[in-house]
């Protein structure tokens, strides 16, 4: 099984190297999964999924998360063809949640990756992107907690570019 995973990773790297943005994505995947401790098969499998996103037939797919601190509502978008379109859709979805949410703002954008939003008590929030849902959620929680959010919880998380 490990040989098949390594073969899939090698093919994904070869495909990813054909364009600069895909090459950057492949470098990010390699950096994220550089040290596979614990269960190397699972880690290598996750790296393969990450690399597959880089070379996904849909090309670069963008996402965004917008949030209104005043109204405590959010909106998100995924799998848009441009960052601007993803930002606009996330803002529209945030405002759709509460028409009075004039302070909606895009907190995070990402492409062929994952994003997360964590919310806590007293208006604490954090957002982040990463190559996996788990890492994006962890980073969002870490960003939320220093702002008084001892009770921070991941409110939403999503990925783009997944076939």
JSON list of C-alpha atoms in Angstrom, two decimals:
[
{"chain": "A", "resi": 1, "resn": "UNK", "atom": "CA", "xyz": [0.00, 0.00, 0.00]},
{"chain": "A", "resi": 2, "resn": "UNK", "atom": "CA", "xyz": [2.79, 2.42, 0.90]},
{"chain": "A", "resi": 3, "resn": "UNK", "atom": "CA", "xyz": [4.32, 1.99, -2.57]},
{"chain": "A", "resi": 4, "resn": "UNK", "atom": "CA", "xyz": [1.03, 3.01, -4.21]},
{"chain": "A", "resi": 5, "resn": "UNK", "atom": "CA", "xyz": [0.80, 6.09, -2.02]},
{"chain": "A", "resi": 6, "resn": "UNK", "atom": "CA", "xyz": [4.38, 7.07, -2.85]},
{"chain": "A", "resi": 7, "resn": "UNK", "atom": "CA", "xyz": [3.69, 6.51, -6.55]},
{"chain": "A", "resi": 8, "resn": "UNK", "atom": "CA", "xyz": [0.58, 8.72, -6.36]},
{"chain": "A", "resi": 9, "resn": "UNK", "atom": "CA", "xyz": [2.59, 11.43, -4.61]},
{"chain": "A", "resi": 10, "resn": "UNK", "atom": "CA", "xyz": [5.32, 11.25, -7.27]},
{"chain": "A", "resi": 11, "resn": "UNK", "atom": "CA", "xyz": [2.76, 11.56, -10.07]},
{"chain": "A", "resi": 12, "resn": "UNK", "atom": "CA", "xyz": [1.03, 14.46, -8.33]},
{"chain": "A", "resi": 13, "resn": "UNK", "atom": "CA", "xyz": [4.39, 16.23, -7.92]},
{"chain": "A", "resi": 14, "resn": "UNK", "atom": "CA", "xyz": [5.13, 15.74, -11.61]},
{"chain": "A", "resi": 15, "resn": "UNK", "atom": "CA", "xyz": [1.73, 17.16, -12.59]},
{"chain": "A", "resi": 16, "resn": "UNK", "atom": "CA", "xyz": [2.07, 20.01, -10.08]},
{"chain": "A", "resi": 17, "resn": "UNK", "atom": "CA", "xyz": [5.44, 21.03, -11.47]},
{"chain": "A", "resi": 18, "resn": "UNK", "atom": "CA", "xyz": [3.90, 21.98, -14.83]},
{"chain": "A", "resi": 19, "resn": "UNK", "atom": "CA", "xyz": [2.72, 25.41, -13.65]},
{"chain": "A", "resi": 20, "resn": "UNK", "atom": "CA", "xyz": [4.14, 27.90, -11.15]},
{"chain": "A", "resi": 21, "resn": "UNK", "atom": "CA", "xyz": [1.00, 28.09, -8.99]},
{"chain": "A", "resi": 22, "resn": "UNK", "atom": "CA", "xyz": [0.74, 24.32, -8.84]},
{"chain": "A", "resi": 23, "resn": "UNK", "atom": "CA", "xyz": [4.44, 24.06, -8.05]},
{"chain": "A", "resi": 24, "resn": "UNK", "atom": "CA", "xyz": [3.94, 26.46, -5.12]},
{"chain": "A", "resi": 25, "resn": "UNK", "atom": "CA", "xyz": [1.01, 24.35, -3.95]},
{"chain": "A", "resi": 26, "resn": "UNK", "atom": "CA", "xyz": [3.11, 21.18, -4.16]},
{"chain": "A", "resi": 27, "resn": "UNK", "atom": "CA", "xyz": [5.89, 22.85, -2.16]},
{"chain": "A", "resi": 28, "resn": "UNK", "atom": "CA", "xyz": [3.34, 23.82, 0.51]},
{"chain": "A", "resi": 29, "resn": "UNK", "atom": "CA", "xyz": [2.08, 20.23, 0.68]},
{"chain": "A", "resi": 30, "resn": "UNK", "atom": "CA", "xyz": [5.59, 18.87, 1.02]},
{"chain": "A", "resi": 31, "resn": "UNK", "atom": "CA", "xyz": [6.36, 21.36, 3.80]},
{"chain": "A", "resi": 32, "resn": "UNK", "atom": "CA", "xyz": [3.17, 20.59, 5.73]},
{"chain": "A", "resi": 33, "resn": "UNK", "atom": "CA", "xyz": [3.68, 16.83, 5.64]},
{"chain": "A", "resi": 34, "resn": "UNK", "atom": "CA", "xyz": [7.50, 16.80, 5.81]},
{"chain": "A", "resi": 35, "resn": "UNK", "atom": "CA", "xyz": [7.74, 14.83, 9.04]},
{"chain": "A", "resi": 36, "resn": "UNK", "atom": "CA", "xyz": [5.31, 11.94, 9.16]},
{"chain": "A", "resi": 37, "resn": "UNK", "atom": "CA", "xyz": [5.28, 10.79, 12.78]},
{"chain": "A", "resi": 38, "resn": "UNK", "atom": "CA", "xyz": [2.89, 8.30, 14.29]},
{"chain": "A", "resi": 39, "resn": "UNK", "atom": "CA", "xyz": [1.13, 6.66, 11.37]},
{"chain": "A", "resi": 40, "resn": "UNK", "atom": "CA", "xyz": [3.21, 7.33, 8.23]},
{"chain": "A", "resi": 41, "resn": "UNK", "atom": "CA", "xyz": [0.67, 5.66, 5.94]},
{"chain": "A", "resi": 42, "resn": "UNK", "atom": "CA", "xyz": [-2.05, 8.09, 7.04]},
{"chain": "A", "resi": 43, "resn": "UNK", "atom": "CA", "xyz": [0.31, 11.03, 6.75]},
{"chain": "A", "resi": 44, "resn": "UNK", "atom": "CA", "xyz": [1.45, 10.02, 3.26]},
{"chain": "A", "resi": 45, "resn": "UNK", "atom": "CA", "xyz": [-2.17, 9.54, 2.27]},
{"chain": "A", "resi": 46, "resn": "UNK", "atom": "CA", "xyz": [-3.03, 13.07, 3.47]},
{"chain": "A", "resi": 47, "resn": "UNK", "atom": "CA", "xyz": [-0.06, 14.42, 1.56]},
{"chain": "A", "resi": 48, "resn": "UNK", "atom": "CA", "xyz": [-1.37, 12.65, -1.55]},
{"chain": "A", "resi": 49, "resn": "UNK", "atom": "CA", "xyz": [-4.79, 14.30, -1.10]},
{"chain": "A", "resi": 50, "resn": "UNK", "atom": "CA", "xyz": [-3.07, 17.65, -0.64]},
{"chain": "A", "resi": 51, "resn": "UNK", "atom": "CA", "xyz": [-1.03, 17.17, -3.81]},
{"chain": "A", "resi": 52, "resn": "UNK", "atom": "CA", "xyz": [-4.10, 16.01, -5.73]},
{"chain": "A", "resi": 53, "resn": "UNK", "atom": "CA", "xyz": [-5.72, 19.37, -4.92]},
{"chain": "A", "resi": 54, "resn": "UNK", "atom": "CA", "xyz": [-2.75, 21.11, -6.51]},
{"chain": "A", "resi": 55, "resn": "UNK", "atom": "CA", "xyz": [-3.29, 19.33, -9.79]},
{"chain": "A", "resi": 56, "resn": "UNK", "atom": "CA", "xyz": [-7.08, 19.10, -9.65]},
{"chain": "A", "resi": 57, "resn": "UNK", "atom": "CA", "xyz": [-8.68, 19.31, -13.07]},
{"chain": "A", "resi": 58, "resn": "UNK", "atom": "CA", "xyz": [-10.69, 22.33, -11.98]},
{"chain": "A", "resi": 59, "resn": "UNK", "atom": "CA", "xyz": [-7.53, 24.43, -11.68]},
{"chain": "A", "resi": 60, "resn": "UNK", "atom": "CA", "xyz": [-7.21, 26.94, -8.90]},
{"chain": "A", "resi": 61, "resn": "UNK", "atom": "CA", "xyz": [-10.39, 27.16, -6.83]},
{"chain": "A", "resi": 62, "resn": "UNK", "atom": "CA", "xyz": [-10.82, 30.01, -4.36]},
{"chain": "A", "resi": 63, "resn": "UNK", "atom": "CA", "xyz": [-12.71, 30.32, -1.11]},
{"chain": "A", "resi": 64, "resn": "UNK", "atom": "CA", "xyz": [-13.25, 32.97, 1.57]},
{"chain": "A", "resi": 65, "resn": "UNK", "atom": "CA", "xyz": [-14.83, 33.47, 4.97]},
{"chain": "A", "resi": 66, "resn": "UNK", "atom": "CA", "xyz": [-16.39, 36.81, 5.98]},
{"chain": "A", "resi": 67, "resn": "UNK", "atom": "CA", "xyz": [-17.52, 37.76, 9.48]},
{"chain": "A", "resi": 68, "resn": "UNK", "atom": "CA", "xyz": [-19.51, 40.50, 11.20]},
{"chain": "A", "resi": 69, "resn": "UNK", "atom": "CA", "xyz": [-18.23, 41.09, 14.75]},
{"chain": "A", "resi": 70, "resn": "UNK", "atom": "CA", "xyz": [-21.22, 43.34, 15.58]},
{"chain": "A", "resi": 71, "resn": "UNK", "atom": "CA", "xyz": [-23.93, 40.89, 14.50]},
{"chain": "A", "resi": 72, "resn": "UNK", "atom": "CA", "xyz": [-21.84, 37.73, 15.01]},
{"chain": "A", "resi": 73, "resn": "UNK", "atom": "CA", "xyz": [-22.83, 36.25, 11.65]},
{"chain": "A", "resi": 74, "resn": "UNK", "atom": "CA", "xyz": [-20.61, 34.89, 8.92]},
{"chain": "A", "resi": 75, "resn": "UNK", "atom": "CA", "xyz": [-20.71, 33.87, 5.29]},
{"chain": "A", "resi": 76, "resn": "UNK", "atom": "CA", "xyz": [-18.40, 31.79, 3.20]},
{"chain": "A", "resi": 77, "resn": "UNK", "atom": "CA", "xyz": [-17.72, 30.77, -0.37]},
{"chain": "A", "resi": 78, "resn": "UNK", "atom": "CA", "xyz": [-15.91, 27.90, -2.01]},
{"chain": "A", "resi": 79, "resn": "UNK", "atom": "CA", "xyz": [-14.75, 26.79, -5.43]},
{"chain": "A", "resi": 80, "resn": "UNK", "atom": "CA", "xyz": [-14.84, 30.15, -7.20]},
{"chain": "A", "resi": 81, "resn": "UNK", "atom": "CA", "xyz": [-12.63, 30.84, -10.21]},
{"chain": "A", "resi": 82, "resn": "UNK", "atom": "CA", "xyz": [-11.04, 33.98, -8.73]},
{"chain": "A", "resi": 83, "resn": "UNK", "atom": "CA", "xyz": [-10.21, 35.39, -5.32]},
{"chain": "A", "resi": 84, "resn": "UNK", "atom": "CA", "xyz": [-12.35, 38.46, -6.00]},
{"chain": "A", "resi": 85, "resn": "UNK", "atom": "CA", "xyz": [-15.41, 36.34, -6.83]},
{"chain": "A", "resi": 86, "resn": "UNK", "atom": "CA", "xyz": [-14.88, 34.27, -3.66]},
{"chain": "A", "resi": 87, "resn": "UNK", "atom": "CA", "xyz": [-14.53, 37.42, -1.53]},
{"chain": "A", "resi": 88, "resn": "UNK", "atom": "CA", "xyz": [-17.65, 38.97, -3.04]},
{"chain": "A", "resi": 89, "resn": "UNK", "atom": "CA", "xyz": [-19.70, 35.80, -2.49]},
{"chain": "A", "resi": 90, "resn": "UNK", "atom": "CA", "xyz": [-18.55, 35.44, 1.13]},
{"chain": "A", "resi": 91, "resn": "UNK", "atom": "CA", "xyz": [-19.46, 39.08, 1.82]},
{"chain": "A", "resi": 92, "resn": "UNK", "atom": "CA", "xyz": [-22.87, 38.65, 0.18]},
{"chain": "A", "resi": 93, "resn": "UNK", "atom": "CA", "xyz": [-23.53, 35.49, 2.21]},
{"chain": "A", "resi": 94, "resn": "UNK", "atom": "CA", "xyz": [-22.50, 37.25, 5.42]},
{"chain": "A", "resi": 95, "resn": "UNK", "atom": "CA", "xyz": [-24.87, 40.14, 4.74]},
{"chain": "A", "resi": 96, "resn": "UNK", "atom": "CA", "xyz": [-27.61, 37.69, 3.80]},
{"chain": "A", "resi": 97, "resn": "UNK", "atom": "CA", "xyz": [-27.43, 36.24, 7.33]},
{"chain": "A", "resi": 98, "resn": "UNK", "atom": "CA", "xyz": [-28.30, 39.65, 8.81]},
{"chain": "A", "resi": 99, "resn": "UNK", "atom": "CA", "xyz": [-29.20, 42.58, 6.57]},
{"chain": "A", "resi": 100, "resn": "UNK", "atom": "CA", "xyz": [-27.94, 44.97, 9.26]},
{"chain": "A", "resi": 101, "resn": "UNK", "atom": "CA", "xyz": [-24.47, 43.39, 9.26]},
{"chain": "A", "resi": 102, "resn": "UNK", "atom": "CA", "xyz": [-22.77, 46.39, 7.66]},
{"chain": "A", "resi": 103, "resn": "UNK", "atom": "CA", "xyz": [-19.44, 45.47, 9.24]},
{"chain": "A", "resi": 104, "resn": "UNK", "atom": "CA", "xyz": [-19.00, 42.15, 7.43]},
{"chain": "A", "resi": 105, "resn": "UNK", "atom": "CA", "xyz": [-15.38, 41.78, 6.40]},
{"chain": "A", "resi": 106, "resn": "UNK", "atom": "CA", "xyz": [-13.39, 39.02, 4.72]},
{"chain": "A", "resi": 107, "resn": "UNK", "atom": "CA", "xyz": [-11.15, 37.45, 7.34]},
{"chain": "A", "resi": 108, "resn": "UNK", "atom": "CA", "xyz": [-9.45, 34.78, 5.26]},
{"chain": "A", "resi": 109, "resn": "UNK", "atom": "CA", "xyz": [-9.09, 33.73, 1.64]},
{"chain": "A", "resi": 110, "resn": "UNK", "atom": "CA", "xyz": [-7.55, 30.52, 0.35]},
{"chain": "A", "resi": 111, "resn": "UNK", "atom": "CA", "xyz": [-7.11, 28.57, -2.87]},
{"chain": "A", "resi": 112, "resn": "UNK", "atom": "CA", "xyz": [-6.97, 24.80, -3.27]},
{"chain": "A", "resi": 113, "resn": "UNK", "atom": "CA", "xyz": [-6.76, 24.65, 0.50]},
{"chain": "A", "resi": 114, "resn": "UNK", "atom": "CA", "xyz": [-8.98, 24.87, 3.58]},
{"chain": "A", "resi": 115, "resn": "UNK", "atom": "CA", "xyz": [-10.21, 27.73, 5.75]},
{"chain": "A", "resi": 116, "resn": "UNK", "atom": "CA", "xyz": [-11.74, 27.89, 9.22]},
{"chain": "A", "resi": 117, "resn": "UNK", "atom": "CA", "xyz": [-13.46, 30.38, 11.52]},
{"chain": "A", "resi": 118, "resn": "UNK", "atom": "CA", "xyz": [-13.42, 30.01, 15.31]},
{"chain": "A", "resi": 119, "resn": "UNK", "atom": "CA", "xyz": [-15.71, 32.06, 17.57]},
{"chain": "A", "resi": 120, "resn": "UNK", "atom": "CA", "xyz": [-15.64, 32.57, 21.33]},
{"chain": "A", "resi": 121, "resn": "UNK", "atom": "CA", "xyz": [-17.26, 34.57, 24.09]},
{"chain": "A", "resi": 122, "resn": "UNK", "atom": "CA", "xyz": [-17.05, 38.37, 24.29]},
{"chain": "A", "resi": 123, "resn": "UNK", "atom": "CA", "xyz": [-16.56, 38.81, 20.55]},
{"chain": "A", "resi": 124, "resn": "UNK", "atom": "CA", "xyz": [-13.36, 36.77, 20.24]},
{"chain": "A", "resi": 125, "resn": "UNK", "atom": "CA", "xyz": [-12.74, 35.28, 16.81]},
{"chain": "A", "resi": 126, "resn": "UNK", "atom": "CA", "xyz": [-9.94, 33.82, 14.75]},
{"chain": "A", "resi": 127, "resn": "UNK", "atom": "CA", "xyz": [-9.56, 32.61, 11.20]},
{"chain": "A", "resi": 128, "resn": "UNK", "atom": "CA", "xyz": [-6.91, 30.77, 9.24]},
{"chain": "A", "resi": 129, "resn": "UNK", "atom": "CA", "xyz": [-6.18, 28.70, 6.17]},
{"chain": "A", "resi": 130, "resn": "UNK", "atom": "CA", "xyz": [-4.06, 25.58, 5.75]},
{"chain": "A", "resi": 131, "resn": "UNK", "atom": "CA", "xyz": [-3.73, 22.55, 3.53]},
{"chain": "A", "resi": 132, "resn": "UNK", "atom": "CA", "xyz": [-6.05, 20.43, 5.71]},
{"chain": "A", "resi": 133, "resn": "UNK", "atom": "CA", "xyz": [-9.28, 21.03, 7.65]},
{"chain": "A", "resi": 134, "resn": "UNK", "atom": "CA", "xyz": [-7.63, 19.91, 10.86]},
{"chain": "A", "resi": 135, "resn": "UNK", "atom": "CA", "xyz": [-4.73, 22.34, 10.55]},
{"chain": "A", "resi": 136, "resn": "UNK", "atom": "CA", "xyz": [-6.96, 25.26, 9.49]},
{"chain": "A", "resi": 137, "resn": "UNK", "atom": "CA", "xyz": [-9.23, 24.64, 12.50]},
{"chain": "A", "resi": 138, "resn": "UNK", "atom": "CA", "xyz": [-6.25, 24.41, 14.86]},
{"chain": "A", "resi": 139, "resn": "UNK", "atom": "CA", "xyz": [-4.78, 27.67, 13.55]},
{"chain": "A", "resi": 140, "resn": "UNK", "atom": "CA", "xyz": [-8.15, 29.47, 13.80]},
{"chain": "A", "resi": 141, "resn": "UNK", "atom": "CA", "xyz": [-8.53, 28.33, 17.42]},
{"chain": "A", "resi": 142, "resn": "UNK", "atom": "CA", "xyz": [-4.99, 29.47, 18.20]},
{"chain": "A", "resi": 143, "resn": "UNK", "atom": "CA", "xyz": [-5.77, 32.88, 16.72]},
{"chain": "A", "resi": 144, "resn": "UNK", "atom": "CA", "xyz": [-9.07, 33.18, 18.64]},
{"chain": "A", "resi": 145, "resn": "UNK", "atom": "CA", "xyz": [-7.87, 32.27, 22.13]},
{"chain": "A", "resi": 146, "resn": "UNK", "atom": "CA", "xyz": [-5.46, 35.19, 22.75]},
{"chain": "A", "resi": 147, "resn": "UNK", "atom": "CA", "xyz": [-8.31, 37.64, 22.16]},
{"chain": "A", "resi": 148, "resn": "UNK", "atom": "CA", "xyz": [-10.17, 36.57, 25.26]},
{"chain": "A", "resi": 149, "resn": "UNK", "atom": "CA", "xyz": [-11.69, 33.49, 23.73]},
{"chain": "A", "resi": 150, "resn": "UNK", "atom": "CA", "xyz": [-11.11, 30.76, 26.29]},
{"chain": "A", "resi": 151, "resn": "UNK", "atom": "CA", "xyz": [-14.36, 29.26, 25.02]},
{"chain": "A", "resi": 152, "resn": "UNK", "atom": "CA", "xyz": [-13.43, 29.40, 21.32]},
{"chain": "A", "resi": 153, "resn": "UNK", "atom": "CA", "xyz": [-14.96, 26.74, 19.08]},
{"chain": "A", "resi": 154, "resn": "UNK", "atom": "CA", "xyz": [-14.66, 26.16, 15.35]},
{"chain": "A", "resi": 155, "resn": "UNK", "atom": "CA", "xyz": [-17.83, 27.56, 13.82]},
{"chain": "A", "resi": 156, "resn": "UNK", "atom": "CA", "xyz": [-17.19, 26.65, 10.19]},
{"chain": "A", "resi": 157, "resn": "UNK", "atom": "CA", "xyz": [-14.50, 25.01, 8.09]},
{"chain": "A", "resi": 158, "resn": "UNK", "atom": "CA", "xyz": [-14.34, 24.21, 4.41]},
{"chain": "A", "resi": 159, "resn": "UNK", "atom": "CA", "xyz": [-11.97, 23.30, 1.60]},
{"chain": "A", "resi": 160, "resn": "UNK", "atom": "CA", "xyz": [-11.71, 24.29, -2.05]},
{"chain": "A", "resi": 161, "resn": "UNK", "atom": "CA", "xyz": [-10.29, 22.48, -5.03]},
{"chain": "A", "resi": 162, "resn": "UNK", "atom": "CA", "xyz": [-11.35, 19.03, -3.88]},
{"chain": "A", "resi": 163, "resn": "UNK", "atom": "CA", "xyz": [-12.41, 16.91, -6.86]}
]
